[in-house]
């Protein structure tokens, strides 16, 4: 087992920045396009040429040439995103005003910028939102005149390649529309006049202001609902490893929401109204501005790099964005990780400022309502610490009764969170959180050793009705990281790869959420064993601390299991565990992936595999902890990390190991034999329509290993397939069946060297990935190969044509070896190649009684299993079974190997040849 976390490396690649390059000096033509007067003359000539019928699309062509120069000019003058956005908006103003001047517009039209364009915030590929205001039409020609203006403007802008959003209204119909449509009402909030009638715009603005005055509460409620829905769509977290910098939690849309709410309620932008000091002080305004600048800097560079409007900060662009924003590698942290850590810190700050605004708005409304006594609920008047808590209810929120006292007493910080853990419907007052964030440096070793604080923290962990919400706010204030520095070191850290969905700290917190649900019995149907373990636990804190500290190895320079174990033991003792329990937690966190890796990479029908695992674990208490850690980890870590297959593997490994602990080798062998016998009997019952003689004849050809390996339902399907093939005198048969969005393929054929490679090649040529493969052989020489197949991106496989093509390819490969290797290519959107994974081959002679286990690890790619299996076939090596484990871009395949005479391979020369050959296969695609 690896002593530390395995990391993939992102391979830096060059990107085409679209149709312009910011680093090059503009040509004379581009310089002319940047000159406003020269551009106006060129535009006038293009319009004249179009009207004279001399050049079709001349205006659109000129604007298309102008746009990349405009974007490059914006990016070339500053690396601050807000300045770039403002400069691009000013340049867009000049284009639209010049175009409007050449239109047939009279004095009865006003052209307005709305939305982000109205705020003068344009990323390089932002949409341009316009509002045409006009007077109510009085005569028949008015509509035609209006249409001539809008057509002239819009067709030219569309031809330029811009995405234009527009509306055409009178001031009255615009307001009527805004009353019904909250998106329009929000966009109109930032409306500004570009060209045309100021009186029309003033009429519209005055009507909008009257609407705003009468609907403040409605607007605030709508924006809060919208924000909640947006956060829910983002998974209620800002800690995604590939976040959306526009719509994600704490991202630019949340910044805009703060500004919208303030402007709608107070009638002016932040900084333009005297009421601002009631809402945000100077330091908070600076914090908002700083976060906004950072997010805009990332966004404009992302647009520039992609050459299109793209808001998702994916792995492949993070290193380049970091370089553009002048981040550099530091000790133990890459430039890309530093960028992302700053991203998370800024989104946390946006969340804090959002909470402040909402609280102040609530307090403003509360002043206009009858005041109720702010009594502290009885259950919050005491806790695990001595004395009365320094708490009160202020404005319906939980606050310190004395902020001055709290600043001097760090224990009060924990009492606040303990109170919230009891009553999570009473939200934190932002002032209380501000005190904690300000005073986290006072959390010293003396505070960490305080037994009463440890008791409070145990209550937070094990008795909260919403444990994760409490811990997340503790994380965002910095308190949890200061109290447990090993946890603080992973906040905002990313394990680069396609396997994890969240940052390390968010993964830990979400795993704790699963643990809490298991403890409450909410997942007893899904996880009956884990539920029973937690229910019977004498010390639930043990499991919560093991989950909280499970990534502690990331904090160590010496990332060995032993050092991790020692670190966690010290922390666990400080947090209240006995010496014995602390040792258990230390071992569990240092080895938390042992059970998962064994389940995925070993043949669990073999007693040797179970015994080796059980001996590594060492005790039943460790086994219980290992199962709970594995379940909680796999339920969260990846998009496809948990399914019925892994559930079955973990269950079998746990129960078989428990048998070994309870009764040694004898009980384990007895259990394996009983399992095979039960599966044989169940299969016999399910073979309806077969005579007893036919059943006995078929079942006699199957070994106990097959019955332990394969579900009886699958054996029954194989039986019917074999019977049909024999009836038709066919030498091979295949079924392909949809199973929960994946495909199950069963292949019946005469066994031959290289059969598994041929079938794997057919799968790869069909563009599918192998989730699981079981290669078995009957006593009469027939192969039973079972594949669980999935799309590389995890999307459900529902294409009937694909199923038909796959069936044909598998049947052809089963009948005879293909004349040439399959054609392999990456699917569109396959991002595995942006990473590099060091190839490795591990040989374990003693892992199996009857075979040599060879484990390969490398960068996953289309057809990797085929290439590995083909290489083994070329060396006249038989694959007894194969076990596939894929962790995003990392593929780990374990092969149980024998020679052609079914003998275990043990001689050093043969094993060295196998290692060299497989390393060659892995290396050929390790950095492509």
CSV table of C-alpha atoms in Angstrom, one decimal, residues 687 690 698 701-702 706 710 712-724 733 735 746-749 776 778 780 782-786:
chain,number,residue,atom,x,y,z
A,687,UNK,CA,-33.0,-22.9,-14.2
A,690,UNK,CA,-34.5,-27.5,-17.6
A,698,UNK,CA,-24.4,-27.9,-16.8
A,701,UNK,CA,-19.0,-27.9,-15.6
A,702,UNK,CA,-18.8,-24.9,-13.2
A,706,UNK,CA,-17.2,-19.5,-10.5
A,710,UNK,CA,-20.6,-14.6,-10.1
A,712,UNK,CA,-26.5,-16.7,-9.6
A,713,UNK,CA,-28.6,-14.4,-11.9
A,714,UNK,CA,-25.7,-14.0,-14.2
A,715,UNK,CA,-24.9,-17.7,-14.2
A,716,UNK,CA,-28.5,-18.4,-15.2
A,717,UNK,CA,-28.2,-15.9,-18.1
A,718,UNK,CA,-24.9,-17.7,-19.1
A,719,UNK,CA,-26.6,-21.1,-18.9
A,720,UNK,CA,-29.4,-20.0,-21.2
A,721,UNK,CA,-26.8,-18.5,-23.6
A,722,UNK,CA,-24.7,-21.6,-23.6
A,723,UNK,CA,-27.8,-23.8,-24.2
A,724,UNK,CA,-28.9,-21.7,-27.1
A,733,UNK,CA,-22.6,-16.4,-28.2
A,735,UNK,CA,-25.7,-11.0,-24.8
A,746,UNK,CA,-21.7,-11.9,-21.3
A,747,UNK,CA,-19.5,-13.8,-23.7
A,748,UNK,CA,-19.6,-17.6,-24.2
A,749,UNK,CA,-16.9,-19.0,-26.4
A,776,UNK,CA,-13.7,-17.6,-16.0
A,778,UNK,CA,-15.6,-24.0,-17.2
A,780,UNK,CA,-14.9,-28.4,-20.4
A,782,UNK,CA,-15.6,-22.9,-22.3
A,783,UNK,CA,-14.9,-19.3,-21.5
A,784,UNK,CA,-17.3,-17.2,-19.5
A,785,UNK,CA,-16.3,-13.5,-19.7
A,786,UNK,CA,-18.5,-11.0,-18.0
